[in-house]
PDB file of C-alpha atoms in Angstrom:
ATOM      1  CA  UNK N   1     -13.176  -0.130  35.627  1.00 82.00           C
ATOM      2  CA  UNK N   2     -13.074   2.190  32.345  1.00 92.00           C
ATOM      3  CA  UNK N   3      -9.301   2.558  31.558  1.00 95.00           C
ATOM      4  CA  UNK N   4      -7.662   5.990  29.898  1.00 96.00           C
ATOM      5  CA  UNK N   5      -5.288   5.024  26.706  1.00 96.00           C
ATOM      6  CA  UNK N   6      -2.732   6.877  27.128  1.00 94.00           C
ATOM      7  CA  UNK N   7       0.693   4.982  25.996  1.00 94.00           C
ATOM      8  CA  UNK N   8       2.897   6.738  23.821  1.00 91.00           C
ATOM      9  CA  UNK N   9       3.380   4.691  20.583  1.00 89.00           C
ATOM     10  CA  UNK N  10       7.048   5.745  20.026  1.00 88.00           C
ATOM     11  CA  UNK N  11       8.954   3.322  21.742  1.00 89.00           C
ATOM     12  CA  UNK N  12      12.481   4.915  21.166  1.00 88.00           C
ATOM     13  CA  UNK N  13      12.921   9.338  19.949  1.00 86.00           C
ATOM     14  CA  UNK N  14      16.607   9.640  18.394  1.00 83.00           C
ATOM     15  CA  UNK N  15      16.067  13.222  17.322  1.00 80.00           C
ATOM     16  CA  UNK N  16      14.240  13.202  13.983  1.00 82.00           C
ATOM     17  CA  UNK N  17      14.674   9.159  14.131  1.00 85.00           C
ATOM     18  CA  UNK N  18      11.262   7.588  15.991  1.00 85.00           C
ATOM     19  CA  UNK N  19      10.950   3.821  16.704  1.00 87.00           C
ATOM     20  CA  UNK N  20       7.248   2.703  17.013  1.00 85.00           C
ATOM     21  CA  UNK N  21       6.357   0.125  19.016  1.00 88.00           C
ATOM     22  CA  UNK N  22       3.752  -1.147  16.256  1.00 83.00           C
ATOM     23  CA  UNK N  23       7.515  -1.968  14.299  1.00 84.00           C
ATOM     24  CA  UNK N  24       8.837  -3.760  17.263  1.00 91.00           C
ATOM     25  CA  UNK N  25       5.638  -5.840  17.702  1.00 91.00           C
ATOM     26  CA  UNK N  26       6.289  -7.178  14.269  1.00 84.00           C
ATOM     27  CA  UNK N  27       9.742  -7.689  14.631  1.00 90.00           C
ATOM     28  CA  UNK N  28       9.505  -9.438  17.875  1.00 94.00           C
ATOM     29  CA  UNK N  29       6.499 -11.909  15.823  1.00 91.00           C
ATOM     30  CA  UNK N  30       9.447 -12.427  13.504  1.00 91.00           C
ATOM     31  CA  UNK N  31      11.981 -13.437  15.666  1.00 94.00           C
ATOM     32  CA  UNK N  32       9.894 -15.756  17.229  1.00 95.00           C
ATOM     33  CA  UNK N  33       8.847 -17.262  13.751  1.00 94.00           C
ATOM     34  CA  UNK N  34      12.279 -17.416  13.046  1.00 95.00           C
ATOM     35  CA  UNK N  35      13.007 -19.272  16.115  1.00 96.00           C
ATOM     36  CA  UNK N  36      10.924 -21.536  16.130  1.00 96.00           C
ATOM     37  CA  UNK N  37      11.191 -22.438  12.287  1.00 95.00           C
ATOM     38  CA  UNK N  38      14.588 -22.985  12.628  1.00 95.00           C
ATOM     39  CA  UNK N  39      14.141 -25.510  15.651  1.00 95.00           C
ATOM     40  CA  UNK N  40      11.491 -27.558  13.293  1.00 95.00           C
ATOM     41  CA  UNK N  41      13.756 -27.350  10.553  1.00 95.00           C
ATOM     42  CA  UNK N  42      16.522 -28.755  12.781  1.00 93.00           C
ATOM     43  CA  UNK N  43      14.068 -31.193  13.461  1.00 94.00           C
ATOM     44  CA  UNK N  44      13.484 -32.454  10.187  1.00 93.00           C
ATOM     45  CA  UNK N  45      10.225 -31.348   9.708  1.00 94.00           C
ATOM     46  CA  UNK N  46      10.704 -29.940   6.147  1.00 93.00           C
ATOM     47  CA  UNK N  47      12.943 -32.293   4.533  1.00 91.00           C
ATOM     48  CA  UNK N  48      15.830 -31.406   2.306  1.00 89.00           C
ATOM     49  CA  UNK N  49      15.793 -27.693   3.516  1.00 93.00           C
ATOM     50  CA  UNK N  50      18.382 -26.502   5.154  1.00 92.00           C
ATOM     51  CA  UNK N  51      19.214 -23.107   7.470  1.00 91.00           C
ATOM     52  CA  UNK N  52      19.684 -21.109   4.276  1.00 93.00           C
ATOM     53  CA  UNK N  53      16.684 -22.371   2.428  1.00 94.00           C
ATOM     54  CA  UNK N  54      14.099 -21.750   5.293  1.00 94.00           C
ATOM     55  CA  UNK N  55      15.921 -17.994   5.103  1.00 94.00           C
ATOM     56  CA  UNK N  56      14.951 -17.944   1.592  1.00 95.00           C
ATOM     57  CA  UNK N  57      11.212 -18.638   2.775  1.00 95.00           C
ATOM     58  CA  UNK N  58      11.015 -16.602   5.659  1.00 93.00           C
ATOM     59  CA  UNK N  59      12.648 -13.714   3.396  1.00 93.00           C
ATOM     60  CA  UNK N  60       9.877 -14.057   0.535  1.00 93.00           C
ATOM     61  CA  UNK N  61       7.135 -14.467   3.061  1.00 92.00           C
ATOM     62  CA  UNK N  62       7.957 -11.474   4.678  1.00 89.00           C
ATOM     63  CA  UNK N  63       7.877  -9.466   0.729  1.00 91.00           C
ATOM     64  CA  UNK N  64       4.514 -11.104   0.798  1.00 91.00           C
ATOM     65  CA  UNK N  65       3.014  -9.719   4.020  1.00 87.00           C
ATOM     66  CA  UNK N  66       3.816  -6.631   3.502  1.00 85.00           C
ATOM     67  CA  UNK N  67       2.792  -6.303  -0.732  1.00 89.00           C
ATOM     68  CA  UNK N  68      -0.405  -8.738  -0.131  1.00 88.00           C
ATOM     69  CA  UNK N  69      -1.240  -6.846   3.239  1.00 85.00           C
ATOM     70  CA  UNK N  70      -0.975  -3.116   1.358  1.00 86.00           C
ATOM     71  CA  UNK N  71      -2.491  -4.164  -2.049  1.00 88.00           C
ATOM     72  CA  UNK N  72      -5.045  -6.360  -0.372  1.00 84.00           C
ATOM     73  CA  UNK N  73      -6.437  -3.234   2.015  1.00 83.00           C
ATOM     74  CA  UNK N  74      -6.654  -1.223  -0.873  1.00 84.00           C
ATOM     75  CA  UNK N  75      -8.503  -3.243  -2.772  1.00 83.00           C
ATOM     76  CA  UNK N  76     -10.876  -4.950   0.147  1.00 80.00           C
ATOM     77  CA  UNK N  77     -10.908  -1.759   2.175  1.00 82.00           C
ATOM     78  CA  UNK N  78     -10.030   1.394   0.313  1.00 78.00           C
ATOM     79  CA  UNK N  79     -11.014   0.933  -3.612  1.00 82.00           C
ATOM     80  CA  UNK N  80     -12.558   4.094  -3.841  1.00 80.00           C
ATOM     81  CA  UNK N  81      -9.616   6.478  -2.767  1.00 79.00           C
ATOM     82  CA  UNK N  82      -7.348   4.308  -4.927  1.00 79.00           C
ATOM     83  CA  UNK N  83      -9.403   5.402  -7.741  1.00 81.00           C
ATOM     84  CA  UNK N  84      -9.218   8.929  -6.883  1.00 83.00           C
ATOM     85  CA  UNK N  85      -5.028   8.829  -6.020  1.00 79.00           C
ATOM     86  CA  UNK N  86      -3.495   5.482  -7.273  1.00 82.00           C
ATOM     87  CA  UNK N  87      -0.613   6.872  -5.634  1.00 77.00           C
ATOM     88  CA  UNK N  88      -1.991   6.503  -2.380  1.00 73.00           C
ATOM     89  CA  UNK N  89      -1.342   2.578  -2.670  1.00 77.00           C
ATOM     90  CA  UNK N  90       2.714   3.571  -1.702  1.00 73.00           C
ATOM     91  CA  UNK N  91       1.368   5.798   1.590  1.00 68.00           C
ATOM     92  CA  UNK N  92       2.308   3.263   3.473  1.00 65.00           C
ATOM     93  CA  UNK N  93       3.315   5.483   6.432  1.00 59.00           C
ATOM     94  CA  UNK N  94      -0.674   6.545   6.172  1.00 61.00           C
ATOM     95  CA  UNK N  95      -1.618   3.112   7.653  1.00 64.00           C
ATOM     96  CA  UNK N  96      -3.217   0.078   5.932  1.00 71.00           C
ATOM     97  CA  UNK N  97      -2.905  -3.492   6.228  1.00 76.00           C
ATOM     98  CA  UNK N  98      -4.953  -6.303   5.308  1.00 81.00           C
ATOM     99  CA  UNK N  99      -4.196  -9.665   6.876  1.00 81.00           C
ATOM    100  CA  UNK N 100      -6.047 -11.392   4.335  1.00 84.00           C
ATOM    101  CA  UNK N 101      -4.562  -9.700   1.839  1.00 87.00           C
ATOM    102  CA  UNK N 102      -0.995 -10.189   3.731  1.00 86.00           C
ATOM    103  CA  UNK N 103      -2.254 -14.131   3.770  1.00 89.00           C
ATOM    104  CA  UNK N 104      -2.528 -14.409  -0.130  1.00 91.00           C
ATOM    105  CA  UNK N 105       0.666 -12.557  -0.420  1.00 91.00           C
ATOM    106  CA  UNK N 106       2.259 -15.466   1.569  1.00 92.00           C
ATOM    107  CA  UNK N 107       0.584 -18.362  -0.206  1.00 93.00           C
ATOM    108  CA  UNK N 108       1.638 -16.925  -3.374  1.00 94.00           C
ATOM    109  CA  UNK N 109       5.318 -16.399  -2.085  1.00 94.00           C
ATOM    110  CA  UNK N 110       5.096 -20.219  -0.625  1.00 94.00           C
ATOM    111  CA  UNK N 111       3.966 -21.553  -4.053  1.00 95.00           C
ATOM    112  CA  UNK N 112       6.822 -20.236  -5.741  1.00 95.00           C
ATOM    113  CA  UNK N 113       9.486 -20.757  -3.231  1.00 95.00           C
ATOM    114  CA  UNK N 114       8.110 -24.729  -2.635  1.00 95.00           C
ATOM    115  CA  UNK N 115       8.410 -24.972  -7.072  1.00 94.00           C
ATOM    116  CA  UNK N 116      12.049 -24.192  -6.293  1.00 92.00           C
ATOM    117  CA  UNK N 117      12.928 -26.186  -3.763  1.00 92.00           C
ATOM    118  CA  UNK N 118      10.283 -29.126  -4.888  1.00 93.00           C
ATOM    119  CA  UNK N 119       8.330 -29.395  -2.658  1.00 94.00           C
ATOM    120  CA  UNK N 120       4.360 -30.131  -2.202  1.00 95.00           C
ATOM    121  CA  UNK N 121       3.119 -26.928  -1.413  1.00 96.00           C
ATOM    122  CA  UNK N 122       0.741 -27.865   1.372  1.00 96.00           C
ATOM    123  CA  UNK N 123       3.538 -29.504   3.129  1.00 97.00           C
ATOM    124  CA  UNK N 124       5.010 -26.031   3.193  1.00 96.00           C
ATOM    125  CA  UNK N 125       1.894 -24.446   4.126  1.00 96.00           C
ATOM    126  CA  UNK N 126       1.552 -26.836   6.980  1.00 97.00           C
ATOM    127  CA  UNK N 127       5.207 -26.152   7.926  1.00 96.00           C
ATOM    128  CA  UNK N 128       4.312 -22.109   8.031  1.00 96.00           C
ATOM    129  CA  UNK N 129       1.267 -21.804   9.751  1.00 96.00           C
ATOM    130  CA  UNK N 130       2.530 -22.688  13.388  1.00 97.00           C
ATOM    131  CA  UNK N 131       4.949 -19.793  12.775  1.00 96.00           C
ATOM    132  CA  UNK N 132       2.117 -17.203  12.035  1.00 95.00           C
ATOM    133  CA  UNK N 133       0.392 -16.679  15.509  1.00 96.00           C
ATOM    134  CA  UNK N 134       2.858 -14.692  16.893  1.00 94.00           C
ATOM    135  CA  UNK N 135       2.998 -11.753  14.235  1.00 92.00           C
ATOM    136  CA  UNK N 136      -0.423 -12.113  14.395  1.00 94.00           C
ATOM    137  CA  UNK N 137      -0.665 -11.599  18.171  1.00 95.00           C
ATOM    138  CA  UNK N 138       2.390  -9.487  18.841  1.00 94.00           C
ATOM    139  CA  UNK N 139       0.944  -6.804  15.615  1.00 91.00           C
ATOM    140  CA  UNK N 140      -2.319  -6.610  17.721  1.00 93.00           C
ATOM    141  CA  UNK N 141      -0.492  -5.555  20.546  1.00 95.00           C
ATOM    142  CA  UNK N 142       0.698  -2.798  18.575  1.00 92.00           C
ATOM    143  CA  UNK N 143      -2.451  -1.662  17.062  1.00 91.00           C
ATOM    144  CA  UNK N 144      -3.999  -1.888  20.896  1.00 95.00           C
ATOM    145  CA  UNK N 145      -0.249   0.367  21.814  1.00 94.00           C
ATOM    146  CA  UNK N 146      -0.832   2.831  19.021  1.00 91.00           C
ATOM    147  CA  UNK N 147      -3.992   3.278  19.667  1.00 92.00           C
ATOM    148  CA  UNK N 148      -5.659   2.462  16.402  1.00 89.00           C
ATOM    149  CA  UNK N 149      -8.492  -0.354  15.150  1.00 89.00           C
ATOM    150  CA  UNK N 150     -10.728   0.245  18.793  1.00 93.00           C
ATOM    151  CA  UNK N 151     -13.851  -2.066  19.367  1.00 96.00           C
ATOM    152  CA  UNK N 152     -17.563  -0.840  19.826  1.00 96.00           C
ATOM    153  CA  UNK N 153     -18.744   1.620  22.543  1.00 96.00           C
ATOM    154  CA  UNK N 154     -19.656  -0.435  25.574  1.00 96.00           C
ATOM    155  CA  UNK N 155     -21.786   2.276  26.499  1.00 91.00           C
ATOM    156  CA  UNK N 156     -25.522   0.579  26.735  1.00 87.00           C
ATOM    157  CA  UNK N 157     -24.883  -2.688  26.245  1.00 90.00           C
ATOM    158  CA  UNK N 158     -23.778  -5.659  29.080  1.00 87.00           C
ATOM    159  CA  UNK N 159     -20.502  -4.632  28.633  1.00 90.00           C
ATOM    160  CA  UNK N 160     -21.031  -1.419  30.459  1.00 88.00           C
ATOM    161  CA  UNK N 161     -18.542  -0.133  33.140  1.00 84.00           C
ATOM    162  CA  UNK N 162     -16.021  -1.918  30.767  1.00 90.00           C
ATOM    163  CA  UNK N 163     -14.083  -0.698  28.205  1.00 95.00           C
ATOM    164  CA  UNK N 164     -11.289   1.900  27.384  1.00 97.00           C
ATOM    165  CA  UNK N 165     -11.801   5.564  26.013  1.00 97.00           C
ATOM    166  CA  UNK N 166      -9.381   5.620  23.230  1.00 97.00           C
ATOM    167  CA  UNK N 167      -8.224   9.438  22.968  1.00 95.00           C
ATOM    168  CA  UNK N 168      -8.427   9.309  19.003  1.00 92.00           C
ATOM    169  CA  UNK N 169     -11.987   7.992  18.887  1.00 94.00           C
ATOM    170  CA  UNK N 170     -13.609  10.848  21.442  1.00 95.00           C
ATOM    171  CA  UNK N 171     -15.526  13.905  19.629  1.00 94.00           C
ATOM    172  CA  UNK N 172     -14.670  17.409  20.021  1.00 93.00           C
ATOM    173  CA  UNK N 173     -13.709  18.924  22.171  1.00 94.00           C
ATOM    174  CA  UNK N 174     -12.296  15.934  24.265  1.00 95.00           C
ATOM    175  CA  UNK N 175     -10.213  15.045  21.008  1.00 92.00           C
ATOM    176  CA  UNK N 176      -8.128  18.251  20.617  1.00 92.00           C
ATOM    177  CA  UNK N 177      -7.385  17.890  24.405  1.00 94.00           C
ATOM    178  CA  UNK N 178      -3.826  17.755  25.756  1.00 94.00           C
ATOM    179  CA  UNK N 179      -2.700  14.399  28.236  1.00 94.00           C
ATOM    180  CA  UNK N 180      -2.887  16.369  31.260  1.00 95.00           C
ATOM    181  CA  UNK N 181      -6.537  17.901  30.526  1.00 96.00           C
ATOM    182  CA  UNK N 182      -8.127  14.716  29.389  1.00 96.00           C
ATOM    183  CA  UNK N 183      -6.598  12.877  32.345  1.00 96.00           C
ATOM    184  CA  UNK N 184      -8.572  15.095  34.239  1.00 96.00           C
ATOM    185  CA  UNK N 185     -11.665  14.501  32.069  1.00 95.00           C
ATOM    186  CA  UNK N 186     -11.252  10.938  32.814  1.00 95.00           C
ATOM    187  CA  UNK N 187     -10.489  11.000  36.522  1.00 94.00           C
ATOM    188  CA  UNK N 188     -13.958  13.039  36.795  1.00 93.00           C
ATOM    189  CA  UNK N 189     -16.158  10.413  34.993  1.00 93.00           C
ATOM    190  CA  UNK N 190     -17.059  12.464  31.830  1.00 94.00           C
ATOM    191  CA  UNK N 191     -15.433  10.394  29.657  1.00 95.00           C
ATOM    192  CA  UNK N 192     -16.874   6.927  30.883  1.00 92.00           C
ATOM    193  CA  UNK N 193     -19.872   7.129  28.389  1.00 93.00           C
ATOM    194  CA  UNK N 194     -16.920   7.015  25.134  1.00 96.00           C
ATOM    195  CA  UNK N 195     -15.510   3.451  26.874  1.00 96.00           C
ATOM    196  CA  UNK N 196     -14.736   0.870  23.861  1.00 97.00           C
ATOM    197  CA  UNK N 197     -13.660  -2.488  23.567  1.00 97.00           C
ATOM    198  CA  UNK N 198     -10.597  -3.339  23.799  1.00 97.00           C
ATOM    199  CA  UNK N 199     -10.994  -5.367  20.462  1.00 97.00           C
ATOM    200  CA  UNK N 200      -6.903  -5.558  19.440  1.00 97.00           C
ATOM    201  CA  UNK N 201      -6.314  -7.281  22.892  1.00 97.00           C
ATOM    202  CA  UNK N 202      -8.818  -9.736  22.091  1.00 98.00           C
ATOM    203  CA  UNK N 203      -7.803 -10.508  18.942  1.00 97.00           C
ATOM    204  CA  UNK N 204      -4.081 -10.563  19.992  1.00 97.00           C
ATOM    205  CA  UNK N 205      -5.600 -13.335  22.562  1.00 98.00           C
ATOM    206  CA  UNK N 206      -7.247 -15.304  20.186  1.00 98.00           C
ATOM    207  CA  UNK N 207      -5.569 -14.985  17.052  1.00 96.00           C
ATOM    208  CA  UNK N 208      -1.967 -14.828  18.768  1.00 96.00           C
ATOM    209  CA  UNK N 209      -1.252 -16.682  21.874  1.00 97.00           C
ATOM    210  CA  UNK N 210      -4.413 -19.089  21.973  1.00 98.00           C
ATOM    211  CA  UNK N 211      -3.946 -20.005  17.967  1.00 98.00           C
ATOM    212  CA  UNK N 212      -0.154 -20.027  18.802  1.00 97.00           C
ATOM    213  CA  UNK N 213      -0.569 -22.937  21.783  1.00 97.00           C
ATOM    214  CA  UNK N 214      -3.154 -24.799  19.678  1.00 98.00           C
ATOM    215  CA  UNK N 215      -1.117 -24.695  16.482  1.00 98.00           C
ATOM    216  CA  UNK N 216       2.300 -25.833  17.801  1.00 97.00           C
ATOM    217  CA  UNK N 217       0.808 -28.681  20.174  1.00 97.00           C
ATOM    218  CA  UNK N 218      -1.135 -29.881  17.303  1.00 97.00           C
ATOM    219  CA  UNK N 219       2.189 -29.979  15.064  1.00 96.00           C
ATOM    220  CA  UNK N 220       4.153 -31.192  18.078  1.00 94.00           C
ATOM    221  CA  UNK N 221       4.184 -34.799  15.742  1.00 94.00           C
ATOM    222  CA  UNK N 222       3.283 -34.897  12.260  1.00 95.00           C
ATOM    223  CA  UNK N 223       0.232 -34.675  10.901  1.00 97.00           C
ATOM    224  CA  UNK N 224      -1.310 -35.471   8.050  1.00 97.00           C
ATOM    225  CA  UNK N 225      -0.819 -32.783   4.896  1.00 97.00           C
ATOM    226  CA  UNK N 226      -3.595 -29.784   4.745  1.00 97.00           C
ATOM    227  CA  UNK N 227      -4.357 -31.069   8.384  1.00 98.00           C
ATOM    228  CA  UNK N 228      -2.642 -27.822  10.269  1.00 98.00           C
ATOM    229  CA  UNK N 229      -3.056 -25.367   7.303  1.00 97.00           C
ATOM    230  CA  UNK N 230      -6.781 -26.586   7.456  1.00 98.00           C
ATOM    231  CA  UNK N 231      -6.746 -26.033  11.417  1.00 98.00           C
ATOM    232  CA  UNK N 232      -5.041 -22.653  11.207  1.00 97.00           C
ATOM    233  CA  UNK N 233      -7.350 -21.370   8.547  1.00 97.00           C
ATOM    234  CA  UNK N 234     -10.791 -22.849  10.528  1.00 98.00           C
ATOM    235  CA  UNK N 235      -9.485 -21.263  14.035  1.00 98.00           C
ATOM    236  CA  UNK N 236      -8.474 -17.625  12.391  1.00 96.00           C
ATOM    237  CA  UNK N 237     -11.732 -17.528  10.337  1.00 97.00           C
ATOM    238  CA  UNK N 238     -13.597 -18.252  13.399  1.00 98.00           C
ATOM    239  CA  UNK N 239     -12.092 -16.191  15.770  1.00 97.00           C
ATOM    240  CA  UNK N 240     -11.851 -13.304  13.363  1.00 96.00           C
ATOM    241  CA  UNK N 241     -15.224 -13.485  12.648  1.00 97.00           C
ATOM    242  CA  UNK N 242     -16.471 -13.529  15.878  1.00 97.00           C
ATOM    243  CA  UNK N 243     -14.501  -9.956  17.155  1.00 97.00           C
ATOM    244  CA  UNK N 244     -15.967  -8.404  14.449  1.00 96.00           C
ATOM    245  CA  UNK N 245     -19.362  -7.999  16.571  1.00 96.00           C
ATOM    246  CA  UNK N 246     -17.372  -5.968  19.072  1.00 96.00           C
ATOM    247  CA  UNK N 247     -15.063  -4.379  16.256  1.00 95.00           C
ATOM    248  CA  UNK N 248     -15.414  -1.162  15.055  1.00 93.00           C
ATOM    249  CA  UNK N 249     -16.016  -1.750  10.822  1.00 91.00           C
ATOM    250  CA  UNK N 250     -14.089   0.587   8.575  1.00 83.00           C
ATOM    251  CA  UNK N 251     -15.086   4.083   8.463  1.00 79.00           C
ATOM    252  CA  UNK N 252     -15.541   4.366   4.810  1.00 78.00           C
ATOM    253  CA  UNK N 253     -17.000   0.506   4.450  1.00 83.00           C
ATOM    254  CA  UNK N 254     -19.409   0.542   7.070  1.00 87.00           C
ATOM    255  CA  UNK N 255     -21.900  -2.633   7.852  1.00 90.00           C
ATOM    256  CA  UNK N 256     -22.353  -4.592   4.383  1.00 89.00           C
ATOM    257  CA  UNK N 257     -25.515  -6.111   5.332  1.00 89.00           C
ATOM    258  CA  UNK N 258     -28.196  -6.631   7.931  1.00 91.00           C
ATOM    259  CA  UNK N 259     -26.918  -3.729  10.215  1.00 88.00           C
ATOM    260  CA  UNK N 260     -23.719  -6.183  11.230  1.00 89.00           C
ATOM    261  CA  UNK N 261     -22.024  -8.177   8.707  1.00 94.00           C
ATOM    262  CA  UNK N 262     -18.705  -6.098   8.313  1.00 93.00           C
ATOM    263  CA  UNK N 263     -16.258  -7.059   5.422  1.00 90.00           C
ATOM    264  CA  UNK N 264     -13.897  -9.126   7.811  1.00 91.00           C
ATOM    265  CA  UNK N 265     -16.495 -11.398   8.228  1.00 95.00           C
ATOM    266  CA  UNK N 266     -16.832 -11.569   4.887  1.00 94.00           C
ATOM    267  CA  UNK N 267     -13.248 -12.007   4.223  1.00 91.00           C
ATOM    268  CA  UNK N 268     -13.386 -14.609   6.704  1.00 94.00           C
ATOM    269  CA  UNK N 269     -16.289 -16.687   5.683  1.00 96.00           C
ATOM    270  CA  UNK N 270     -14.414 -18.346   2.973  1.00 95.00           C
ATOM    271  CA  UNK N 271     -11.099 -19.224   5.402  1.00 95.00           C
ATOM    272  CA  UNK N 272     -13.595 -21.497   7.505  1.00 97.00           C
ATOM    273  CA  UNK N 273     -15.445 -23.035   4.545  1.00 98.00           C
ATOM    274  CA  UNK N 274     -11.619 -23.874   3.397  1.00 97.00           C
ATOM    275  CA  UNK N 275     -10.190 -25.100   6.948  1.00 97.00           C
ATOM    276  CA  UNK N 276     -13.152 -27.529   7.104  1.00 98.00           C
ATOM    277  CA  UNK N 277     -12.617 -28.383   3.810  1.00 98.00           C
ATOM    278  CA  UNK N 278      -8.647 -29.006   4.115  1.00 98.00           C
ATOM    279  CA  UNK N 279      -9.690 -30.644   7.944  1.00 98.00           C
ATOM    280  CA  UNK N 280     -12.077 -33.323   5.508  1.00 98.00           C
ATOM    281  CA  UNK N 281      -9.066 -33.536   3.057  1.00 98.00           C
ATOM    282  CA  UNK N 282      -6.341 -34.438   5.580  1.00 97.00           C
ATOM    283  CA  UNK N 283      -7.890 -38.081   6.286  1.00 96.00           C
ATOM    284  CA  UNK N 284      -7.051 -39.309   3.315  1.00 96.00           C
ATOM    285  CA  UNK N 285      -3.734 -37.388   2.537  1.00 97.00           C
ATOM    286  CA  UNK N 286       0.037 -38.488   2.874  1.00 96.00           C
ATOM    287  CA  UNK N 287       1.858 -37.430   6.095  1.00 95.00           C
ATOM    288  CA  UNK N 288       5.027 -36.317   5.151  1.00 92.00           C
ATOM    289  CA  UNK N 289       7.528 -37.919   7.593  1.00 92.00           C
ATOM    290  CA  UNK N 290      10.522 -35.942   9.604  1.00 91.00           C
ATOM    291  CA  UNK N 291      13.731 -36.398   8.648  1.00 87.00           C
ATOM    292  CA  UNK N 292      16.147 -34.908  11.402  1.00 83.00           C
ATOM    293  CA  UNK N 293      19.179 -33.185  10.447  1.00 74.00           C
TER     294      UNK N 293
END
């Protein structure tokens, strides 16, 4: 059955003070990052780093999410305005976020934390990627709350009679409507033909809580280096790339190429090619051994 989005995305109203549920998604991925890092530091699993050195890393990660995910959307997503109001690259309120830009801002924060604390930096990449799923998952949860980043109309295809209308995404005059109204639009069956999918709740399934299971049982004992940075990046360019044919592509992108390829698959292409390639590498790599505290 078609389903009405209707959930408010301000979680908490102090007067002029609003708490969105999109920022408690990510802070609930971070807690349990910083959970579970802490329990496989405990563990021994990154040697010679202590409590206050996986803060360090989980600090400058963080710095590198959020400048890789904004400069990485402008410049994958949103060139163009950038040339016409440079300024727009600090709107972050506007909305914006790349996660392979976000990804390149951690690798980059990794590289220089792991020269400081000298350390190979694939054994920290290995160490980070279990940790990833759930910001992943839990900030698709808030795009699917805040109503933003909907899938393809289901209308017409063999996912009819499935789907959710997304109030945002309807025309005129169904767009301008109050709750109440549209509710009653819905409830009729006029709005059944503007059904979408649900494309943040399958991403949050894929990219969150299956990557999440596969990830930590696959780093439950140690591993060989590049072998769970190579599985993370293989499973997330995969699944990523898949949605995408039930995604809705950028508004001002479009389709790149033969009426589907969407620049997420493009962006995503090159994470396989590298998980296989890391996947190949691990057989004949060093497995760095735990060293519990």
């Amino acid at each position: 059955m078609p389903i009405l989005h209707q959930i408010d995305p301000v979680a908490v109203a102090l007067g002029p003070l609003k708490i969105h549920w999109y920022g408690l998604m990510y802070l609930l991925g971070f807690g349990v990052a910083w959970w579970l890092g802490r329990r496989r530091v405990r563990a021994g699993r990154l040697p010679g780093v202590d409590d206050n050195g996986f803060g360090d890393l989980m600090f400058y990660a963080m710095l590198g999410v959020v400048l890789g995910g904004r400069i990485g959307y402008v410049l994958f997503y949103d060139i163009g305005t950038f040339l016409r109001d440079p300024l727009m690259l600090f709107k972050v309120w506007e909305g914006g976020m790349s996660f392979h830009g976000g990804l390149l801002g951690v690798l980059v924060a990794g590289a220089w934390w792991s020269r400081r604390q000298r350390l190979h930096f694939f054994d920290t990449v290995d160490f980070v990627a279990p940790l990833v799923p759930a910001g992943l998952g839990f900030g698709r949860l808030g795009n699917y709350i805040g109503g933003e980043l909907w899938g393809k109309p289901t209308q017409g295809t063999a996912f009819e009679g499935w789907g959710v209308v997304f109030p945002h995404a309807l025309p005129e005059p169904f767009a301008s409507m109050d709750a109440a109204t549209l509710r009653a639009q819905f409830d009729s069956g006029i709005l059944d033909t503007f059904t979408r999918h649900p494309s943040q709740l399958y991403q949050a399934t894929l990219e969150g809580l299956v990557m999440f299971a596969a990830l930590v049982w696959y780093s439950r004992r140690p591993r060989p280096r590049y072998a769970v940075a190579g599985l993370f990046a293989l499973l997330y360019g995969s699944f990523r790339f898949l949605v995408e044919f039930v995604r809705e592509p950028d508004a001002q992108l479009g389709y790149l190429a033969f009426g589907w390829l969407t620049m997420g698959q493009v962006l995503s292409t090159p994470l396989i090619l590298l998980g296989l390639f890391w996947l190949w590498r691990s057989r004949s790599a060093p497995t760095l051994q735990p060293e519990p505290r």
